[in-house]
PDB file of C-alpha atoms in Angstrom:
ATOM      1  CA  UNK Y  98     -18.520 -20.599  -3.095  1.00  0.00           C
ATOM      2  CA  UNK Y  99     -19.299 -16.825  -2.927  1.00  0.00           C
ATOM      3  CA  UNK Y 100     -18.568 -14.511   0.032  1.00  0.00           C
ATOM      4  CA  UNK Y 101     -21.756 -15.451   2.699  1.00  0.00           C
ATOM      5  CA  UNK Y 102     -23.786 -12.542   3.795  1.00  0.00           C
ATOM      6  CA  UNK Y 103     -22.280 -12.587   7.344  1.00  0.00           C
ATOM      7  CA  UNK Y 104     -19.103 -12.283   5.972  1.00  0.00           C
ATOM      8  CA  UNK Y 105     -20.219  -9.197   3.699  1.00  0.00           C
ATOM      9  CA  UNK Y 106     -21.932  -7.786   6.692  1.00  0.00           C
ATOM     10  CA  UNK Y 107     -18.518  -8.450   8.903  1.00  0.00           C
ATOM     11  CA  UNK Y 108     -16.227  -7.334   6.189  1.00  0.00           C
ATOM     12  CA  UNK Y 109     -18.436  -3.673   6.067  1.00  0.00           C
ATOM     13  CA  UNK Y 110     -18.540  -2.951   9.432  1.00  0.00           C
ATOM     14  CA  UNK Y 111     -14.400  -4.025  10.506  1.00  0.00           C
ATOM     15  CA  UNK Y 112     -13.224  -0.437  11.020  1.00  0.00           C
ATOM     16  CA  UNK Y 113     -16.095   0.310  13.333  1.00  0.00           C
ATOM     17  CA  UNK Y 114     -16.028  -2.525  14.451  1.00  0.00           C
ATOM     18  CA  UNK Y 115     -12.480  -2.469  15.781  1.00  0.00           C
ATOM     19  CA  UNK Y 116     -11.111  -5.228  13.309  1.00  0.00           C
ATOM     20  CA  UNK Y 117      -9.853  -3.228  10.270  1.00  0.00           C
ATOM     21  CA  UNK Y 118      -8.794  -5.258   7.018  1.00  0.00           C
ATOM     22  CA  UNK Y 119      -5.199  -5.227   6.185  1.00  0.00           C
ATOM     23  CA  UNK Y 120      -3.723  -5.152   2.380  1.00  0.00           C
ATOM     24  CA  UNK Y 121      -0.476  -6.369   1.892  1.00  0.00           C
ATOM     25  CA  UNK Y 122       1.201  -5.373  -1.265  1.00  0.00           C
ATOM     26  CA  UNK Y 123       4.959  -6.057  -2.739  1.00  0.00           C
ATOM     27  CA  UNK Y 124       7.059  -3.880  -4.573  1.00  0.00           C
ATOM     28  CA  UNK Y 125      10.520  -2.509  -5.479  1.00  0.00           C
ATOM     29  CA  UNK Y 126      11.741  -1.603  -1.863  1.00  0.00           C
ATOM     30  CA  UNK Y 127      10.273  -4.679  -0.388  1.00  0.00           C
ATOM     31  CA  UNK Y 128       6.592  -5.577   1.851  1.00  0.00           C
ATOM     32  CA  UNK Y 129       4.102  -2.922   2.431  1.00  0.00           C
ATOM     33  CA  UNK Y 130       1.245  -3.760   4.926  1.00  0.00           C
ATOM     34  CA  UNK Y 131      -1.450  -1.139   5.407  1.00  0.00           C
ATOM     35  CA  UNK Y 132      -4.915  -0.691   7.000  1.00  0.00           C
ATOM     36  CA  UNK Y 133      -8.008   0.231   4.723  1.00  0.00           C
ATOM     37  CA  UNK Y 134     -11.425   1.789   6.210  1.00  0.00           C
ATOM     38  CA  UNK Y 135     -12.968   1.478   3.395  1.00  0.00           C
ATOM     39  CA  UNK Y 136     -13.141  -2.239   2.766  1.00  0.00           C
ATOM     40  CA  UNK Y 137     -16.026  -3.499   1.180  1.00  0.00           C
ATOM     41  CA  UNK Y 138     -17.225  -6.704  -0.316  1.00  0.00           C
ATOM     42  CA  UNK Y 139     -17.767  -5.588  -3.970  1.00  0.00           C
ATOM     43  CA  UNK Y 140     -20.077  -8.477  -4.650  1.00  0.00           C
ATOM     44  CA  UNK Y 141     -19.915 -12.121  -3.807  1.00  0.00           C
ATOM     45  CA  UNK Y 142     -16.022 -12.892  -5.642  1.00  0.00           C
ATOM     46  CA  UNK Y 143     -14.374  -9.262  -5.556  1.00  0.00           C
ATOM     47  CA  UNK Y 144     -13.359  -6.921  -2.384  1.00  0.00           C
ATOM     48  CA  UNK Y 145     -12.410  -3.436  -3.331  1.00  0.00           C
ATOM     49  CA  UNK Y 146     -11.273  -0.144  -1.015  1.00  0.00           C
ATOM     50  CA  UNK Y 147     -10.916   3.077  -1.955  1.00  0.00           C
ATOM     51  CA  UNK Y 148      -7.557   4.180  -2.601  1.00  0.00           C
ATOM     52  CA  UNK Y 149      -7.084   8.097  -1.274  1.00  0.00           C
ATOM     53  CA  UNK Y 150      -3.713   8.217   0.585  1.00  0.00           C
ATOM     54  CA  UNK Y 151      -1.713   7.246  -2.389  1.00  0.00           C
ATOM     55  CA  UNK Y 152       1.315   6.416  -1.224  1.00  0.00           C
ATOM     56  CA  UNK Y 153       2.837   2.923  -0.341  1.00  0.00           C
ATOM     57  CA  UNK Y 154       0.264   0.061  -1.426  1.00  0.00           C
ATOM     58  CA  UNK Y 155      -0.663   2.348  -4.596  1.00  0.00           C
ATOM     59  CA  UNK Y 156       3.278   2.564  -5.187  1.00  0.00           C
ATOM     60  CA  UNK Y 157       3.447  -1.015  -5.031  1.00  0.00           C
ATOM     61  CA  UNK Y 158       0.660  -2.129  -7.046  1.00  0.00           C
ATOM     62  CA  UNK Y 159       2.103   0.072 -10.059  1.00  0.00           C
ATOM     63  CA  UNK Y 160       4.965  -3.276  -9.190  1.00  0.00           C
ATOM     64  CA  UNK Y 161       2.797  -6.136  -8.399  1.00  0.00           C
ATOM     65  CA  UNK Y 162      -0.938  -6.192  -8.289  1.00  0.00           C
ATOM     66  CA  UNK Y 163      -1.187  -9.141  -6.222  1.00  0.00           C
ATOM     67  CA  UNK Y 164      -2.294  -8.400  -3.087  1.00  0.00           C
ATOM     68  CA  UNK Y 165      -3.213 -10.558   0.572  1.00  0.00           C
ATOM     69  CA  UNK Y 166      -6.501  -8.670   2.298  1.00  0.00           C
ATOM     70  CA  UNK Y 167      -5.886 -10.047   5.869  1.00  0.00           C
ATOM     71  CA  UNK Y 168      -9.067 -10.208   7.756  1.00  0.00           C
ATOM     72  CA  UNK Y 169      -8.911 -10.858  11.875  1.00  0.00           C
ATOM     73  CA  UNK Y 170     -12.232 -10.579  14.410  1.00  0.00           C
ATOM     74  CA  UNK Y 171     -10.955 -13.580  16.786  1.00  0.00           C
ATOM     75  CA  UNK Y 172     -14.513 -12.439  18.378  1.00  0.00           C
ATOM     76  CA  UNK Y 173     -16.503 -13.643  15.370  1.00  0.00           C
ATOM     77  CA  UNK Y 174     -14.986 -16.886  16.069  1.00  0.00           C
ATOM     78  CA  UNK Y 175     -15.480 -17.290  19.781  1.00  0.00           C
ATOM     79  CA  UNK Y 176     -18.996 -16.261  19.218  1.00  0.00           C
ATOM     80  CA  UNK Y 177     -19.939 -18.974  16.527  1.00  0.00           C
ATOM     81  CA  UNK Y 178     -19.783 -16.384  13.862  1.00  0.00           C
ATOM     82  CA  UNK Y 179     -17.281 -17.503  11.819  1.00  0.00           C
ATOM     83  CA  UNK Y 180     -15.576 -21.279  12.088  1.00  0.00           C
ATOM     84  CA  UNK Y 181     -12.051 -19.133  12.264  1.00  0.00           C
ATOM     85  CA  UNK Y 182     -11.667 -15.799  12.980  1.00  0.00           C
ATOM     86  CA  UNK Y 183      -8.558 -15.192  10.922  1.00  0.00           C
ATOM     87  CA  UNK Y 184      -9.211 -15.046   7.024  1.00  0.00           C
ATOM     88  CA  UNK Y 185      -6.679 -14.305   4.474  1.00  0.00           C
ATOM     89  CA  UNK Y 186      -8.007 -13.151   0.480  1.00  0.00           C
ATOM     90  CA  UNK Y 187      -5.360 -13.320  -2.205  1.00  0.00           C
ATOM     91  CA  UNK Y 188      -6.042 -11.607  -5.286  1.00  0.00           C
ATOM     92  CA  UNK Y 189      -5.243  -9.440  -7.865  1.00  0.00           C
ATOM     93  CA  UNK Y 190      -5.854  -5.609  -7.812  1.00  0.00           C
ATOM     94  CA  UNK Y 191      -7.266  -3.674 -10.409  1.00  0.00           C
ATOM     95  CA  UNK Y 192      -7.050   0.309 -10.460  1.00  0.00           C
ATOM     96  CA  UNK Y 193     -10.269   1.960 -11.328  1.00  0.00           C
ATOM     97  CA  UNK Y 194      -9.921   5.221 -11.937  1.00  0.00           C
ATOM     98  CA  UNK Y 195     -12.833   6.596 -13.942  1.00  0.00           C
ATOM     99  CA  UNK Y 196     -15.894   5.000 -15.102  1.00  0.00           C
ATOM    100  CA  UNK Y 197     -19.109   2.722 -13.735  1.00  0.00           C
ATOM    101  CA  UNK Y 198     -17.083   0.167 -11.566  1.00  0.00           C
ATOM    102  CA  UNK Y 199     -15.598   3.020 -10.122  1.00  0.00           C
ATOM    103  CA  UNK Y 200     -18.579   4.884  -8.881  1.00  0.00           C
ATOM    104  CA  UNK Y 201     -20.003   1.458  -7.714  1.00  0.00           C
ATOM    105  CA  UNK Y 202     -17.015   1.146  -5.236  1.00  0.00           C
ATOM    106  CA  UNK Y 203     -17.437   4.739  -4.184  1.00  0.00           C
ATOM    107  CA  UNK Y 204     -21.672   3.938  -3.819  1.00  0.00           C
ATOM    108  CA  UNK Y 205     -21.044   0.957  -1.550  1.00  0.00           C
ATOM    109  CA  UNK Y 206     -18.615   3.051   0.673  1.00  0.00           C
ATOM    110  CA  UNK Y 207     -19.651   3.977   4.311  1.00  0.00           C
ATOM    111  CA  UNK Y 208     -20.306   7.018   4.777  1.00  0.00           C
ATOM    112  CA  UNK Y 209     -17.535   7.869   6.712  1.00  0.00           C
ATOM    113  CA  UNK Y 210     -15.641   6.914   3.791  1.00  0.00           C
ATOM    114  CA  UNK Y 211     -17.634   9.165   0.845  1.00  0.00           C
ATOM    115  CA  UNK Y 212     -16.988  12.544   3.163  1.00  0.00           C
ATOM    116  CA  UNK Y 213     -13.774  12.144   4.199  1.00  0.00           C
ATOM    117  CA  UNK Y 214     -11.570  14.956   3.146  1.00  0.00           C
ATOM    118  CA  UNK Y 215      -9.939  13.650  -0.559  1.00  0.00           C
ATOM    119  CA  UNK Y 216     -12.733  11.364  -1.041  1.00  0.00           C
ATOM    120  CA  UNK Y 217     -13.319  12.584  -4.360  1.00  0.00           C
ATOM    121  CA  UNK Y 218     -10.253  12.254  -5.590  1.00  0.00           C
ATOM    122  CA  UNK Y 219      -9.540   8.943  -4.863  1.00  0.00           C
ATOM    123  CA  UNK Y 220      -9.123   5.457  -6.999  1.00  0.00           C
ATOM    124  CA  UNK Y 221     -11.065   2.529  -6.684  1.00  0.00           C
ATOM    125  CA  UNK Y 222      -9.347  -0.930  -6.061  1.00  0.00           C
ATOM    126  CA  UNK Y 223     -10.923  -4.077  -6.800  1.00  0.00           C
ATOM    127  CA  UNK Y 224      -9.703  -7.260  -5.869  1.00  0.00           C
ATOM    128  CA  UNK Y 225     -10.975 -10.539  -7.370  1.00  0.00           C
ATOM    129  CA  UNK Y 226     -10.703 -13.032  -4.896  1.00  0.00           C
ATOM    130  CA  UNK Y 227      -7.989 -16.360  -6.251  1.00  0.00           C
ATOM    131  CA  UNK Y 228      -8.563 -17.934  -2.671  1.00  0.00           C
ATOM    132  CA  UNK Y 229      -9.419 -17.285   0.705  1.00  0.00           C
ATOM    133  CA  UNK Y 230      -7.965 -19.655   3.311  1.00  0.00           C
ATOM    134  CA  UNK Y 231      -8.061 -19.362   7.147  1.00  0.00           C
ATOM    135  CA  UNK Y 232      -5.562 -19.370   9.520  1.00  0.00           C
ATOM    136  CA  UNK Y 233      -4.998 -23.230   9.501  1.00  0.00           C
ATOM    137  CA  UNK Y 234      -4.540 -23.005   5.626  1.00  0.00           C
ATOM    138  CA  UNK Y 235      -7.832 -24.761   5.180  1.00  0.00           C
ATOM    139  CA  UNK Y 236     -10.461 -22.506   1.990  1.00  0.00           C
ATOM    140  CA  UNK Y 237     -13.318 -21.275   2.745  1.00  0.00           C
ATOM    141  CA  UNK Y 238     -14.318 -19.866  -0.765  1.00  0.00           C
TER     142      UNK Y 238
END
């Protein structure tokens, strides 16, 4: 089962919302844990984010590209939004640096995300989604 619409829509407007995705990444000096802006749902099986600071999670996918996209709006739930408000992704991540999948990551940005200052520079990350299970372990893709 695909990402739903709601949870596209949800998954778009976290930062802004006040519940920001977090990407958790492994690698050589241990756990990495970071918050990304520009999450996006790439289509209905993939998330991606645009990778412009560079620095821990991009050092540890050049270890381990499997990743866990941690996704928590505890309102979405109370509200009847979502059945549970805390959603974990795991995947794999895939560096995009040039090319059309890249530029499609960069199109579906917000637009807070295409100005911001080293936009331009930055590296597409695109995540096909393995599972997705909520906070009682139960799937929901």
């Amino acid at each position: 089962m695909p990402l739903s619409d709601t949870l596209k829509t949800l998954i778009r407007n976290a930062w802004d919302d006040g519940y920001p995705l977090l990407v958790a990444t492994m690698g050589p000096l241990g756990p990495n844990i970071a918050p990304k802006g520009s999450m996006i749902a790439y289509d209905g099986e993939h998330l991606a984010w645009w990778e412009r600071s560079k620095k821990g999670v991009l050092e540890n996918l050049g270890h381990d590209r499997r990743v866990c996209i941690m996704y928590a709006n505890f309102k979405a739930q109370r509200d009847g939004i979502l059945e549970s408000g805390f959603i974990r992704f795991f995947g794999t991540a895939e560096l995009i640096e040039s090319g059309p999948v890249r530029e499609k990551i960069f199109s579906l940005l917000v637009p807070r995300e295409q100005t911001h200052a080293g936009a331009e520079a930055g590296i597409g990350a695109l995540v096909k989604i393995e599972k997705a299970l909520d906070a009682r372990g139960k799937p929901i893709l």
